[in-house]
Amino acid sequence: MNQQVLSPPRPKAAPRPRTTLLARMWRHRGLYLLLLPGLLWFVVFRYWPLWNAQLAFKDFQPTLGVEGSPWVGFKHFTAFFESFYFSQLMTNTLIISGAKLLLGLPPAILLALCIHESTRRHLARFTQTVSYLPHFLSWVIVFGVLLAMLSPSTGLVNRGLEAAGLEPISFLTDPAKFRSVVIFSDIWKETGWSAILFLAALIGINPALYEAAEVDGASRLQRVRHISLPGMLDVIVLVTLLRLGHILDAGFGQIFVLYSLPVYSVADVIDTWVYRQGIQNFQFSLATAVGLFKGLIGLLMILTANRVARRFSGQGLY
Amino acid sequence: MTRRLRTPDDRRFDLLVNIFLLTVLAVTLIPLLYVVTVSVTPLGRSASLLLPAWDWSFNAYAELLKQPAILRAGLNSVLITVSGVLISMILTVCTAYPLSRPDLPGRKFLTGVILFTFLFNAGLIPLYLVVRDLHLLNTYWALLLHGAVSVYNLFVMKNFFQNLPDSLEEAAKIDGASELQVLWHIVLPLSRPILLTIGLFYAVTQWNSFFEPILFLSNRDMMPLPVVLRDILTGLNSADYVESAATTTAPPEGLKMAAVVLTTIPMLLIYPWIQRYFTSGTLSGGVKE
């Protein structure tokens, strides 16, 4: 405090603030010491991988290591862009991710509205509690639930189809059905969780608006249309932008658990392909190049999304 | 918030709203309920949605719990989760607290260094090579360390610390308390809700982690419960977990679903806690408890 008062108005010119800064840092040495383990962790587990990403421009040779391997320029990138995989992976990634976004948003918005509007508070609260339980279940557990529902011989859905005199469907191994399973299981798992943000927005709306509308004779539906929905709009746009920023993340864990050889052609996304090429086929450089490509597009998308969000609603994601 | 129902239109609206809520409830609960009933359906009986209580059979559970491989996996999971949460919490608190002090020189720069890792990800292979070069492959350290800090959780915690009243800390410092003493005796006791919430989030992530063990571990004896569950569900190596079909008194589907339930139980036990803290934190806009 004292030093701040004494320091001249333009601290840049004088040599004195330097010592002040050092003194201030020394005064906070305890805090820096506290920061040390965390920063070390970020250096090792987040920045060292960034350094390793140079492999994307090299031909990795195990005996030479990351630094010793020879540079090859953009060879792996062009190989990937020209390969048959490129369009397949991009198509699968964008379709799965885009459908989750487009089809997942309306149920979440509707659920938040219904929880907010219901006059049966116990039902509303109970539904809310139950609806975000699946978010906390791992994809392996959801895989088990899906087997119980969809398995061709014993699944509940297929036994229903059978009872109706229809042929059973092997949802998890049929390429025509697999993407739907991925998309709808994601909606089943995450709708309640995504509704939380919308609900928070609804709770933030000034109750006087509803009262005024009621006095003016607005019906419940009209109040939803003219007060609740506009009140949620900012959050809806923000959530959409945030998800657009992650459009290349189609849900690695989910697809990794659910997919199998027969459905690779429709299920394989960038992340699963990187895993198979890199870890299973030891194509470290190629897989790194594809991962880096995804990271760069992701960065670009997030920065753009954030800028748009700021312009639109005055608040960014970070 | 009880609004009077006036017109028939309003009443119809109310009906539709509640029907939608009931539908969500049914769609969420029926699959889970069915998993449980399949797991207690006796051999030779075909599972239905509801089973009379006297017709339950816990043979599937008994058979799973007899398997040393499954007990070991459960123990591994508990071990990984507990130590993972400890490491994550220590690292997160120690990083979040200094960054929440507005007078720390270089705070902006350090925050930027951390934020950047949130925005840009080098991908799986470069991280895998780090873990390999540190000789952590096939050790639990790989699971405990590679994702120990979540930038999102870190920032949530930092914001919480920032919103605590400064006067308490200043008073303690005037009394001669060190930074560590301030953190331990003043900040942490005031931060119980956020510590519990984030601790539970870390616990859920560790308990559910399933790809990372496959990626970093090769010793089958070290695998946690979710990996074993997947093996059972897909029928891979299932002979290790379930005695040969001839001696079993539980239906194979029942065994699979019993394994699902066993893996879920710990999550269900802590769920009411997560639930409570999460809703109180988010929905009422941080009402102080």
Coordinates of C-alpha atoms in Angstrom, one line a residue:
Chain A
M1 CA 0.0 0.0 0.0
N2 CA 2.6 2.4 1.1
Q3 CA 4.8 1.9 -1.9
Q4 CA 1.8 2.5 -4.2
V5 CA 1.1 5.8 -2.6
L6 CA 4.7 6.9 -2.9
S7 CA 5.3 5.7 -6.4
P8 CA 5.3 8.5 -9.1
P9 CA 2.3 8.8 -11.4
R10 CA 4.2 7.5 -14.4
P11 CA 6.1 4.5 -13.1
K12 CA 7.5 3.4 -16.5
A13 CA 10.2 6.1 -16.8
A14 CA 11.8 5.9 -13.4
P15 CA 14.1 3.0 -12.4
R16 CA 12.5 2.9 -9.0
P17 CA 9.3 1.0 -9.8
R18 CA 11.5 -1.9 -10.9
T19 CA 12.6 -2.4 -7.4
T20 CA 9.0 -1.8 -6.3
L21 CA 7.8 -4.6 -8.5
L22 CA 10.5 -6.9 -7.2
A23 CA 9.7 -5.9 -3.7
R24 CA 6.0 -6.5 -4.3
M25 CA 6.8 -9.9 -5.8
W26 CA 9.0 -10.7 -2.8
R27 CA 6.2 -9.8 -0.5
H28 CA 4.0 -12.3 -2.3
R29 CA 6.7 -15.1 -2.3
G30 CA 4.3 -17.3 -0.3
L31 CA 1.7 -17.1 -3.1
Y32 CA 4.2 -17.8 -5.8
L33 CA 5.4 -20.8 -3.9
L34 CA 1.8 -22.0 -3.7
L35 CA 1.4 -21.5 -7.4
L36 CA 4.5 -23.5 -8.2
P37 CA 3.1 -27.1 -8.3
G38 CA 0.1 -26.0 -10.4
L39 CA 2.2 -24.1 -12.9
L40 CA 4.7 -27.0 -13.1
W41 CA 1.7 -29.2 -13.9
F42 CA 0.6 -26.9 -16.7
V43 CA 4.1 -26.8 -18.1
V44 CA 4.5 -30.6 -18.1
F45 CA 1.1 -31.8 -19.0
R46 CA -0.2 -29.0 -21.2
Y47 CA 2.8 -27.1 -22.7
W48 CA 5.2 -30.1 -23.2
P49 CA 2.5 -31.7 -25.4
L50 CA 2.4 -28.4 -27.4
W51 CA 6.1 -28.8 -27.9
N52 CA 5.6 -32.4 -28.9
A53 CA 3.1 -31.3 -31.5
Q54 CA 6.1 -30.5 -33.8
L55 CA 5.8 -34.2 -34.7
A56 CA 3.1 -33.1 -37.1
F57 CA 5.9 -31.7 -39.3
K58 CA 8.3 -34.6 -38.8
D59 CA 8.7 -38.2 -39.5
F60 CA 8.7 -39.7 -36.1
Q61 CA 11.4 -42.3 -35.5
P62 CA 11.3 -44.0 -32.1
T63 CA 15.1 -44.2 -31.8
L64 CA 15.6 -40.5 -32.5
G65 CA 12.8 -39.2 -30.3
V66 CA 10.5 -36.2 -30.9
E67 CA 13.4 -33.6 -31.3
G68 CA 15.7 -35.8 -33.3
S69 CA 13.3 -37.0 -36.0
P70 CA 13.7 -35.4 -39.4
W71 CA 11.5 -32.5 -40.6
V72 CA 9.2 -33.2 -43.5
G73 CA 7.1 -30.0 -43.7
F74 CA 3.4 -30.4 -44.4
K75 CA 3.6 -33.9 -45.8
H76 CA 1.3 -35.4 -43.2
F77 CA -1.3 -32.7 -43.6
T78 CA -1.4 -33.0 -47.4
A79 CA -1.5 -36.8 -47.0
F80 CA -4.5 -36.5 -44.7
F81 CA -6.4 -33.9 -46.8
E82 CA -5.9 -36.0 -50.0
S83 CA -6.8 -39.2 -48.3
F84 CA -10.2 -40.8 -48.6
Y85 CA -10.5 -40.6 -44.8
F86 CA -10.6 -36.8 -44.8
S87 CA -14.1 -36.4 -46.2
Q88 CA -15.5 -39.4 -44.4
L89 CA -14.2 -38.2 -41.0
M90 CA -15.3 -34.6 -41.5
T91 CA -18.7 -35.7 -42.7
N92 CA -19.2 -38.0 -39.7
T93 CA -17.9 -35.5 -37.2
L94 CA -20.0 -32.7 -38.5
I95 CA -23.2 -34.7 -38.9
I96 CA -23.0 -36.2 -35.4
S97 CA -21.9 -33.0 -33.7
G98 CA -24.4 -30.8 -35.7
A99 CA -27.3 -33.1 -35.1
K100 CA -26.6 -33.3 -31.4
L101 CA -26.6 -29.5 -31.4
L102 CA -29.8 -29.0 -33.5
L103 CA -31.8 -31.8 -32.0
G104 CA -30.6 -31.4 -28.5
L105 CA -31.3 -27.8 -28.0
P106 CA -35.2 -27.8 -28.3
P107 CA -35.8 -30.5 -25.7
A108 CA -33.6 -28.7 -23.2
I109 CA -35.3 -25.4 -23.8
L110 CA -38.7 -27.0 -23.6
L111 CA -37.8 -28.9 -20.4
A112 CA -36.6 -25.7 -18.7
L113 CA -39.8 -23.9 -19.8
C114 CA -42.0 -26.7 -18.5
I115 CA -40.1 -26.9 -15.1
H116 CA -40.5 -23.2 -14.8
E117 CA -44.2 -23.1 -15.8
S118 CA -45.5 -26.1 -14.0
T119 CA -47.9 -25.3 -11.2
R120 CA -47.1 -28.7 -9.6
R121 CA -43.9 -27.8 -7.9
H122 CA -43.1 -31.3 -6.6
L123 CA -43.5 -32.8 -10.0
A124 CA -41.3 -30.1 -11.5
R125 CA -38.6 -30.4 -8.9
F126 CA -38.6 -34.2 -9.1
T127 CA -38.4 -34.2 -12.9
Q128 CA -35.5 -31.8 -12.7
T129 CA -33.6 -33.9 -10.2
V130 CA -34.1 -37.1 -12.2
S131 CA -33.5 -35.5 -15.6
Y132 CA -29.9 -34.7 -14.9
L133 CA -29.0 -38.0 -13.2
P134 CA -27.9 -39.5 -16.6
H135 CA -25.3 -36.7 -17.0
F136 CA -23.3 -38.3 -14.2
L137 CA -23.4 -41.8 -15.5
S138 CA -20.4 -42.8 -17.6
W139 CA -20.8 -43.8 -21.3
V140 CA -20.0 -47.4 -20.3
I141 CA -23.0 -47.5 -18.0
V142 CA -25.1 -45.8 -20.7
F143 CA -23.8 -48.5 -23.1
G144 CA -25.2 -51.1 -20.7
V145 CA -28.6 -49.2 -20.5
L146 CA -28.6 -49.1 -24.3
L147 CA -28.0 -52.8 -24.6
A148 CA -30.9 -53.4 -22.2
M149 CA -33.1 -51.3 -24.4
L150 CA -31.8 -52.1 -27.9
S151 CA -30.2 -55.5 -28.0
P152 CA -31.6 -57.4 -30.9
S153 CA -32.7 -60.5 -28.9
T154 CA -33.4 -59.3 -25.4
G155 CA -33.8 -55.5 -25.7
L156 CA -37.0 -53.9 -24.5
V157 CA -37.5 -52.0 -27.8
N158 CA -36.9 -55.1 -30.0
R159 CA -39.2 -57.2 -27.9
G160 CA -41.8 -54.5 -28.4
L161 CA -41.2 -54.6 -32.2
E162 CA -41.4 -58.4 -32.1
A163 CA -44.7 -58.2 -30.2
A164 CA -46.0 -55.9 -32.9
G165 CA -45.0 -58.4 -35.5
L166 CA -42.0 -56.5 -36.8
E167 CA -38.4 -57.6 -37.4
P168 CA -35.9 -56.8 -34.7
I169 CA -33.4 -54.1 -35.4
S170 CA -29.7 -54.4 -34.5
F171 CA -29.3 -50.7 -33.7
L172 CA -25.7 -50.8 -32.6
T173 CA -24.3 -52.6 -35.5
D174 CA -26.5 -51.4 -38.4
P175 CA -24.7 -48.5 -40.2
A176 CA -28.1 -47.0 -41.1
K177 CA -29.2 -46.8 -37.4
F178 CA -25.9 -46.2 -35.6
R179 CA -25.8 -42.4 -35.8
S180 CA -29.3 -42.1 -34.6
V181 CA -28.4 -44.2 -31.5
V182 CA -25.4 -41.9 -30.9
I183 CA -27.5 -38.7 -31.3
F184 CA -30.5 -39.8 -29.3
S185 CA -28.5 -41.4 -26.4
D186 CA -26.6 -38.1 -26.1
I187 CA -29.9 -36.3 -25.9
W188 CA -31.2 -38.7 -23.3
K189 CA -28.0 -38.3 -21.3
E190 CA -27.6 -34.5 -21.5
T191 CA -31.0 -32.8 -21.9
G192 CA -31.6 -32.3 -18.1
W193 CA -28.1 -31.0 -17.7
S194 CA -28.3 -28.4 -20.5
A195 CA -31.7 -27.3 -19.2
I196 CA -30.0 -26.0 -16.0
L197 CA -28.6 -22.9 -17.8
F198 CA -31.9 -22.1 -19.4
L199 CA -33.7 -22.5 -16.1
A200 CA -31.2 -20.2 -14.5
A201 CA -32.0 -17.6 -17.1
L202 CA -35.8 -18.0 -16.5
I203 CA -35.4 -17.6 -12.8
G204 CA -33.5 -14.4 -13.5
I205 CA -36.4 -12.8 -15.3
N206 CA -38.1 -10.0 -13.3
P207 CA -41.4 -11.4 -11.9
A208 CA -43.0 -7.9 -12.4
L209 CA -43.0 -8.6 -16.2
Y210 CA -45.2 -11.6 -15.7
E211 CA -47.5 -9.8 -13.4
A212 CA -47.9 -6.9 -15.7
A213 CA -48.7 -9.3 -18.6
E214 CA -51.2 -11.0 -16.5
V215 CA -52.9 -7.8 -15.7
D216 CA -53.0 -7.0 -19.4
G217 CA -54.8 -10.3 -19.9
A218 CA -52.0 -12.3 -21.5
S219 CA -52.6 -16.0 -21.6
R220 CA -50.0 -18.4 -20.2
L221 CA -48.8 -19.3 -23.7
Q222 CA -48.6 -15.6 -24.6
R223 CA -46.5 -15.0 -21.5
V224 CA -44.1 -17.8 -22.5
R225 CA -43.8 -16.4 -26.0
H226 CA -43.4 -12.7 -25.1
I227 CA -41.5 -12.9 -21.8
S228 CA -39.9 -16.3 -21.1
L229 CA -38.5 -16.9 -24.6
P230 CA -37.0 -13.5 -25.1
G231 CA -35.7 -13.7 -21.6
M232 CA -33.8 -16.8 -22.5
L233 CA -32.6 -15.7 -25.8
D234 CA -29.2 -14.4 -24.7
V235 CA -28.4 -17.7 -23.0
I236 CA -29.7 -19.7 -26.0
V237 CA -27.4 -17.8 -28.3
L238 CA -24.5 -18.1 -25.9
V239 CA -24.9 -21.9 -25.6
T240 CA -25.3 -22.4 -29.3
L241 CA -22.1 -20.4 -30.0
L242 CA -20.2 -22.3 -27.3
R243 CA -21.3 -25.6 -28.9
L244 CA -20.4 -24.4 -32.4
G245 CA -17.0 -23.7 -31.0
H246 CA -16.7 -27.4 -30.2
I247 CA -18.3 -28.6 -33.5
L248 CA -15.3 -30.9 -34.2
D249 CA -15.8 -32.6 -30.8
A250 CA -18.4 -35.2 -31.6
G251 CA -18.1 -37.0 -28.3
F252 CA -15.0 -39.2 -28.2
G253 CA -15.9 -41.2 -25.1
Q254 CA -19.4 -42.0 -26.3
I255 CA -18.4 -43.2 -29.8
F256 CA -15.4 -45.0 -28.5
V257 CA -17.6 -47.1 -26.3
L258 CA -20.5 -47.6 -28.7
Y259 CA -18.9 -48.2 -32.1
S260 CA -17.6 -51.4 -33.6
L261 CA -16.1 -52.5 -36.8
P262 CA -19.3 -52.8 -38.8
V263 CA -20.2 -49.2 -38.3
Y264 CA -16.8 -47.5 -38.6
S265 CA -17.8 -45.9 -41.9
V266 CA -20.6 -43.9 -40.3
A267 CA -19.3 -43.6 -36.8
D268 CA -15.6 -42.8 -37.1
V269 CA -14.9 -39.2 -36.1
I270 CA -11.6 -37.3 -36.0
D271 CA -10.8 -38.2 -32.4
T272 CA -11.5 -41.9 -32.8
W273 CA -9.4 -42.1 -36.0
V274 CA -6.5 -40.3 -34.3
Y275 CA -6.6 -42.8 -31.5
R276 CA -6.6 -45.8 -33.8
Q277 CA -3.9 -44.4 -36.2
G278 CA -1.7 -43.1 -33.4
I279 CA -1.9 -45.5 -30.6
Q280 CA -2.9 -48.7 -32.3
N281 CA -1.1 -48.3 -35.7
F282 CA 1.9 -46.3 -34.3
Q283 CA 1.4 -43.6 -36.9
F284 CA 2.4 -40.9 -34.4
S285 CA 3.2 -38.2 -36.9
L286 CA 0.2 -38.6 -39.0
A287 CA -2.1 -38.8 -36.0
T288 CA -0.4 -35.7 -34.5
A289 CA -1.0 -33.8 -37.7
V290 CA -4.7 -34.6 -37.7
G291 CA -5.0 -33.8 -34.0
L292 CA -3.2 -30.5 -34.6
F293 CA -5.5 -29.7 -37.5
K294 CA -8.5 -30.3 -35.2
G295 CA -7.0 -28.2 -32.4
L296 CA -6.4 -25.3 -34.8
I297 CA -9.8 -25.3 -36.3
G298 CA -11.2 -25.6 -32.7
L299 CA -9.2 -22.6 -31.6
L300 CA -10.5 -20.6 -34.5
M301 CA -14.1 -21.6 -33.9
I302 CA -13.9 -20.8 -30.2
L303 CA -12.3 -17.4 -30.8
T304 CA -14.9 -16.5 -33.5
A305 CA -17.8 -17.8 -31.3
N306 CA -16.5 -15.7 -28.4
R307 CA -16.2 -12.6 -30.5
V308 CA -19.8 -13.0 -31.9
A309 CA -21.1 -13.7 -28.4
R310 CA -19.5 -10.5 -27.1
R311 CA -21.0 -8.5 -29.9
F312 CA -24.4 -10.0 -29.5
S313 CA -25.0 -10.1 -25.8
G314 CA -22.1 -8.1 -24.3
Q315 CA -20.7 -11.1 -22.5
G316 CA -18.2 -13.6 -23.8
L317 CA -17.5 -17.2 -22.8
Y318 CA -14.3 -16.1 -21.0
Chain B
M1 CA -45.3 -18.5 -7.5
T2 CA -48.7 -20.1 -7.5
R3 CA -50.6 -18.6 -10.3
R4 CA -54.3 -19.0 -10.4
L5 CA -55.8 -21.0 -13.3
R6 CA -58.4 -18.8 -14.9
T7 CA -59.3 -19.7 -18.4
P8 CA -59.7 -23.1 -20.0
D9 CA -56.8 -22.2 -22.2
D10 CA -54.6 -21.8 -19.1
R11 CA -55.8 -25.1 -17.8
R12 CA -55.0 -26.8 -21.1
F13 CA -51.6 -25.2 -21.0
D14 CA -51.0 -26.5 -17.6
L15 CA -52.0 -30.0 -18.6
L16 CA -49.6 -30.0 -21.6
V17 CA -46.7 -28.8 -19.4
N18 CA -47.3 -31.5 -16.8
I19 CA -47.7 -34.2 -19.5
F20 CA -44.3 -33.1 -20.9
L21 CA -42.7 -33.4 -17.5
L22 CA -44.2 -36.8 -17.0
T23 CA -42.9 -37.9 -20.4
V24 CA -39.4 -36.7 -19.5
L25 CA -39.6 -38.6 -16.3
A26 CA -40.7 -41.8 -18.0
V27 CA -38.1 -41.6 -20.8
T28 CA -35.4 -41.1 -18.2
L29 CA -36.5 -43.6 -15.6
I30 CA -37.9 -46.6 -17.7
P31 CA -34.5 -47.6 -19.2
L32 CA -32.9 -47.4 -15.7
L33 CA -35.7 -49.3 -14.1
Y34 CA -35.5 -52.0 -16.8
V35 CA -31.8 -52.4 -16.2
V36 CA -32.5 -53.1 -12.5
T37 CA -35.3 -55.6 -13.2
V38 CA -33.2 -57.5 -15.8
S39 CA -30.5 -57.8 -13.2
V40 CA -32.8 -59.4 -10.6
T41 CA -34.7 -61.6 -13.1
P42 CA -34.2 -65.3 -12.3
L43 CA -32.8 -67.7 -14.8
G44 CA -35.4 -69.0 -17.3
R45 CA -37.8 -66.1 -16.8
S46 CA -38.0 -63.4 -19.4
A47 CA -37.5 -59.9 -18.0
S48 CA -40.4 -57.5 -17.8
L49 CA -40.6 -53.9 -16.8
L50 CA -41.9 -54.7 -13.3
L51 CA -41.3 -57.8 -11.4
P52 CA -43.2 -59.0 -8.3
A53 CA -41.0 -58.5 -5.3
W54 CA -41.1 -62.2 -4.3
D55 CA -39.7 -63.2 -7.6
W56 CA -36.4 -61.4 -7.4
S57 CA -33.1 -63.3 -7.6
F58 CA -29.8 -61.8 -6.6
N59 CA -27.8 -64.7 -8.0
A60 CA -26.3 -62.4 -10.7
Y61 CA -24.9 -60.1 -8.0
A62 CA -23.7 -63.0 -5.9
E63 CA -21.9 -64.5 -8.8
L64 CA -20.2 -61.2 -9.8
L65 CA -19.2 -60.5 -6.2
K66 CA -17.6 -63.9 -6.0
Q67 CA -15.1 -63.0 -8.8
P68 CA -11.8 -61.8 -7.4
A69 CA -11.2 -59.9 -10.7
I70 CA -14.3 -57.8 -10.1
L71 CA -13.5 -57.1 -6.5
R72 CA -10.0 -56.1 -7.5
A73 CA -11.4 -53.7 -10.2
G74 CA -13.7 -52.2 -7.6
L75 CA -10.9 -51.6 -5.2
N76 CA -8.7 -50.1 -8.0
S77 CA -11.5 -47.7 -8.9
V78 CA -11.9 -46.6 -5.3
L79 CA -8.2 -46.1 -4.9
I80 CA -7.9 -44.2 -8.2
T81 CA -10.9 -42.0 -7.4
V82 CA -9.8 -41.1 -3.8
S83 CA -6.2 -40.3 -4.6
G84 CA -7.2 -38.6 -7.9
V85 CA -9.6 -36.2 -6.1
L86 CA -6.9 -35.5 -3.5
I87 CA -4.3 -34.6 -6.0
S88 CA -6.7 -32.6 -8.2
M89 CA -8.0 -30.6 -5.3
I90 CA -4.6 -29.7 -3.9
L91 CA -3.4 -28.6 -7.3
T92 CA -6.6 -26.7 -8.1
V93 CA -6.8 -24.9 -4.7
C94 CA -3.1 -24.0 -4.7
T95 CA -3.4 -22.6 -8.2
A96 CA -6.7 -20.9 -7.8
Y97 CA -6.0 -19.1 -4.6
P98 CA -2.9 -17.0 -5.7
L99 CA -4.6 -16.2 -9.0
S100 CA -7.6 -14.9 -7.1
R101 CA -5.5 -12.3 -5.2
P102 CA -5.9 -9.0 -7.2
D103 CA -2.6 -7.6 -5.9
L104 CA -0.4 -10.5 -7.1
P105 CA 2.1 -9.2 -9.8
G106 CA 1.9 -11.2 -13.0
R107 CA -1.6 -12.5 -12.2
K108 CA -3.0 -11.6 -15.7
F109 CA -0.1 -13.2 -17.5
L110 CA -0.3 -16.4 -15.5
T111 CA -4.1 -16.6 -16.0
G112 CA -3.5 -16.2 -19.7
V113 CA -0.9 -19.0 -19.7
I114 CA -3.6 -21.3 -18.2
L115 CA -6.5 -20.0 -20.3
F116 CA -4.5 -20.7 -23.5
T117 CA -4.4 -24.4 -22.6
F118 CA -8.2 -24.4 -22.3
L119 CA -8.6 -22.9 -25.8
F120 CA -5.9 -24.9 -27.7
N121 CA -5.3 -28.5 -27.4
A122 CA -2.4 -30.2 -29.1
G123 CA -4.3 -33.5 -29.2
L124 CA -4.0 -37.0 -27.9
I125 CA -0.7 -38.2 -29.3
P126 CA 1.6 -35.4 -28.0
L127 CA 0.1 -36.0 -24.5
Y128 CA 0.6 -39.7 -24.7
L129 CA 4.2 -39.2 -25.6
V130 CA 4.7 -37.0 -22.5
V131 CA 3.3 -39.7 -20.3
R132 CA 5.5 -42.2 -22.0
D133 CA 8.6 -40.1 -21.8
L134 CA 8.0 -39.6 -18.0
H135 CA 7.8 -43.4 -17.7
L136 CA 4.3 -43.2 -16.3
L137 CA 2.8 -45.7 -18.7
N138 CA 1.3 -48.7 -16.8
T139 CA 1.4 -46.8 -13.5
Y140 CA -1.6 -45.2 -11.7
W141 CA 0.3 -41.9 -11.8
A142 CA -0.6 -41.6 -15.5
L143 CA -4.3 -41.6 -14.5
L144 CA -3.9 -39.4 -11.5
L145 CA -1.8 -36.7 -13.2
H146 CA -2.5 -36.4 -16.9
G147 CA -5.8 -34.6 -16.3
A148 CA -5.4 -33.6 -12.7
V149 CA -6.4 -29.9 -13.2
S150 CA -9.5 -28.9 -15.0
V151 CA -9.2 -25.3 -16.2
Y152 CA -13.0 -24.9 -15.9
N153 CA -13.0 -26.0 -12.3
L154 CA -10.0 -23.9 -11.6
F155 CA -11.7 -20.8 -12.9
V156 CA -14.9 -21.5 -11.0
M157 CA -12.9 -21.8 -7.8
K158 CA -10.9 -18.7 -8.5
N159 CA -14.0 -16.7 -9.0
F160 CA -15.4 -18.0 -5.8
F161 CA -12.3 -17.0 -3.9
Q162 CA -12.4 -13.6 -5.5
N163 CA -15.9 -13.0 -4.2
L164 CA -15.0 -13.7 -0.6
P165 CA -14.8 -10.5 1.5
D166 CA -11.3 -9.1 1.5
S167 CA -11.5 -7.6 5.0
L168 CA -11.1 -11.0 6.8
E169 CA -7.9 -11.8 5.0
E170 CA -6.5 -8.3 5.6
A171 CA -7.3 -8.6 9.3
A172 CA -5.6 -11.9 9.5
K173 CA -2.5 -10.6 7.7
I174 CA -2.3 -7.6 10.1
D175 CA -2.3 -10.2 12.9
G176 CA 0.8 -11.7 11.2
A177 CA -0.7 -14.7 9.4
S178 CA 1.2 -16.1 6.5
E179 CA -0.4 -16.7 3.1
L180 CA -0.7 -20.4 3.8
Q181 CA -2.3 -19.7 7.2
V182 CA -4.8 -17.3 5.6
L183 CA -5.7 -19.9 3.0
W184 CA -6.0 -22.8 5.5
H185 CA -7.7 -21.1 8.4
I186 CA -9.9 -18.4 6.6
V187 CA -10.4 -19.0 2.9
L188 CA -10.9 -22.8 2.9
P189 CA -13.5 -22.9 5.8
L190 CA -15.5 -20.2 4.0
S191 CA -15.4 -22.2 0.7
R192 CA -16.9 -25.4 1.8
P193 CA -19.7 -25.4 -0.8
I194 CA -17.4 -24.8 -3.8
L195 CA -14.8 -27.3 -2.5
L196 CA -17.5 -30.0 -2.1
T197 CA -19.0 -29.3 -5.6
I198 CA -15.7 -29.3 -7.4
G199 CA -14.4 -32.3 -5.4
L200 CA -17.5 -34.2 -6.4
F201 CA -17.0 -33.2 -10.0
Y202 CA -13.5 -34.6 -9.9
A203 CA -14.7 -37.7 -8.2
V204 CA -17.3 -38.3 -10.9
T205 CA -14.7 -37.8 -13.7
Q206 CA -12.3 -40.2 -12.1
W207 CA -14.9 -42.9 -11.3
N208 CA -16.2 -42.7 -14.8
S209 CA -12.9 -42.6 -16.6
F210 CA -12.6 -45.5 -18.9
F211 CA -10.7 -44.6 -22.0
E212 CA -7.6 -43.3 -20.0
P213 CA -7.0 -46.6 -18.3
I214 CA -7.2 -48.4 -21.7
L215 CA -4.8 -45.8 -23.1
F216 CA -2.2 -45.7 -20.3
L217 CA -2.4 -49.1 -18.6
S218 CA -1.7 -52.5 -20.1
N219 CA -1.8 -54.7 -17.0
R220 CA -5.3 -56.1 -16.8
D221 CA -5.1 -56.4 -13.0
M222 CA -4.8 -52.7 -12.7
M223 CA -8.0 -51.9 -14.6
P224 CA -10.8 -50.0 -12.8
L225 CA -14.4 -51.1 -12.8
P226 CA -15.7 -49.3 -15.9
V227 CA -13.1 -51.1 -18.1
V228 CA -14.1 -54.5 -16.6
L229 CA -17.8 -53.5 -17.1
R230 CA -17.2 -52.9 -20.8
D231 CA -15.4 -56.2 -21.2
I232 CA -18.4 -57.9 -19.5
L233 CA -20.9 -56.0 -21.7
T234 CA -19.2 -56.8 -25.0
G235 CA -18.3 -60.4 -23.9
L236 CA -14.6 -59.7 -24.1
N237 CA -12.5 -61.9 -21.7
S238 CA -15.8 -62.5 -19.9
A239 CA -14.6 -66.0 -18.8
D240 CA -12.3 -64.1 -16.3
Y241 CA -15.2 -62.5 -14.6
V242 CA -18.0 -65.1 -14.8
E243 CA -17.8 -68.8 -14.2
S244 CA -18.4 -71.0 -17.2
A245 CA -22.0 -70.9 -18.4
A246 CA -22.8 -74.4 -17.1
T247 CA -22.4 -73.6 -13.5
T248 CA -24.1 -70.3 -13.5
T249 CA -27.5 -69.8 -12.0
A250 CA -28.1 -66.3 -13.3
P251 CA -29.0 -65.5 -16.9
P252 CA -26.2 -63.9 -18.9
E253 CA -28.2 -60.7 -19.5
G254 CA -28.8 -60.5 -15.8
L255 CA -25.1 -60.7 -15.1
K256 CA -24.4 -57.9 -17.5
M257 CA -27.1 -55.7 -16.0
A258 CA -26.0 -56.5 -12.4
A259 CA -22.5 -55.3 -13.4
V260 CA -24.0 -52.1 -14.7
V261 CA -25.9 -51.6 -11.4
L262 CA -22.8 -52.3 -9.3
T263 CA -20.8 -49.7 -11.2
T264 CA -23.6 -47.2 -10.9
I265 CA -24.2 -47.6 -7.1
P266 CA -21.4 -45.3 -5.9
M267 CA -22.5 -42.6 -8.2
L268 CA -26.1 -42.9 -6.9
L269 CA -24.8 -42.7 -3.4
I270 CA -23.1 -39.4 -3.9
Y271 CA -25.7 -38.0 -6.4
P272 CA -28.0 -36.4 -3.8
W273 CA -24.9 -34.4 -2.6
I274 CA -23.9 -33.3 -6.0
Q275 CA -27.5 -32.4 -6.7
R276 CA -27.9 -30.4 -3.6
Y277 CA -24.8 -28.4 -4.0
F278 CA -25.1 -27.9 -7.6
T279 CA -28.7 -26.6 -7.6
S280 CA -28.1 -24.4 -4.5
G281 CA -25.0 -23.0 -6.2
T282 CA -26.4 -22.4 -9.7
L283 CA -30.1 -21.9 -9.5
S284 CA -30.5 -19.6 -6.6
G285 CA -27.6 -17.5 -7.7
G286 CA -25.2 -18.4 -5.0
V287 CA -27.4 -18.2 -1.9
K288 CA -25.1 -18.4 1.1
E289 CA -25.7 -21.5 3.2

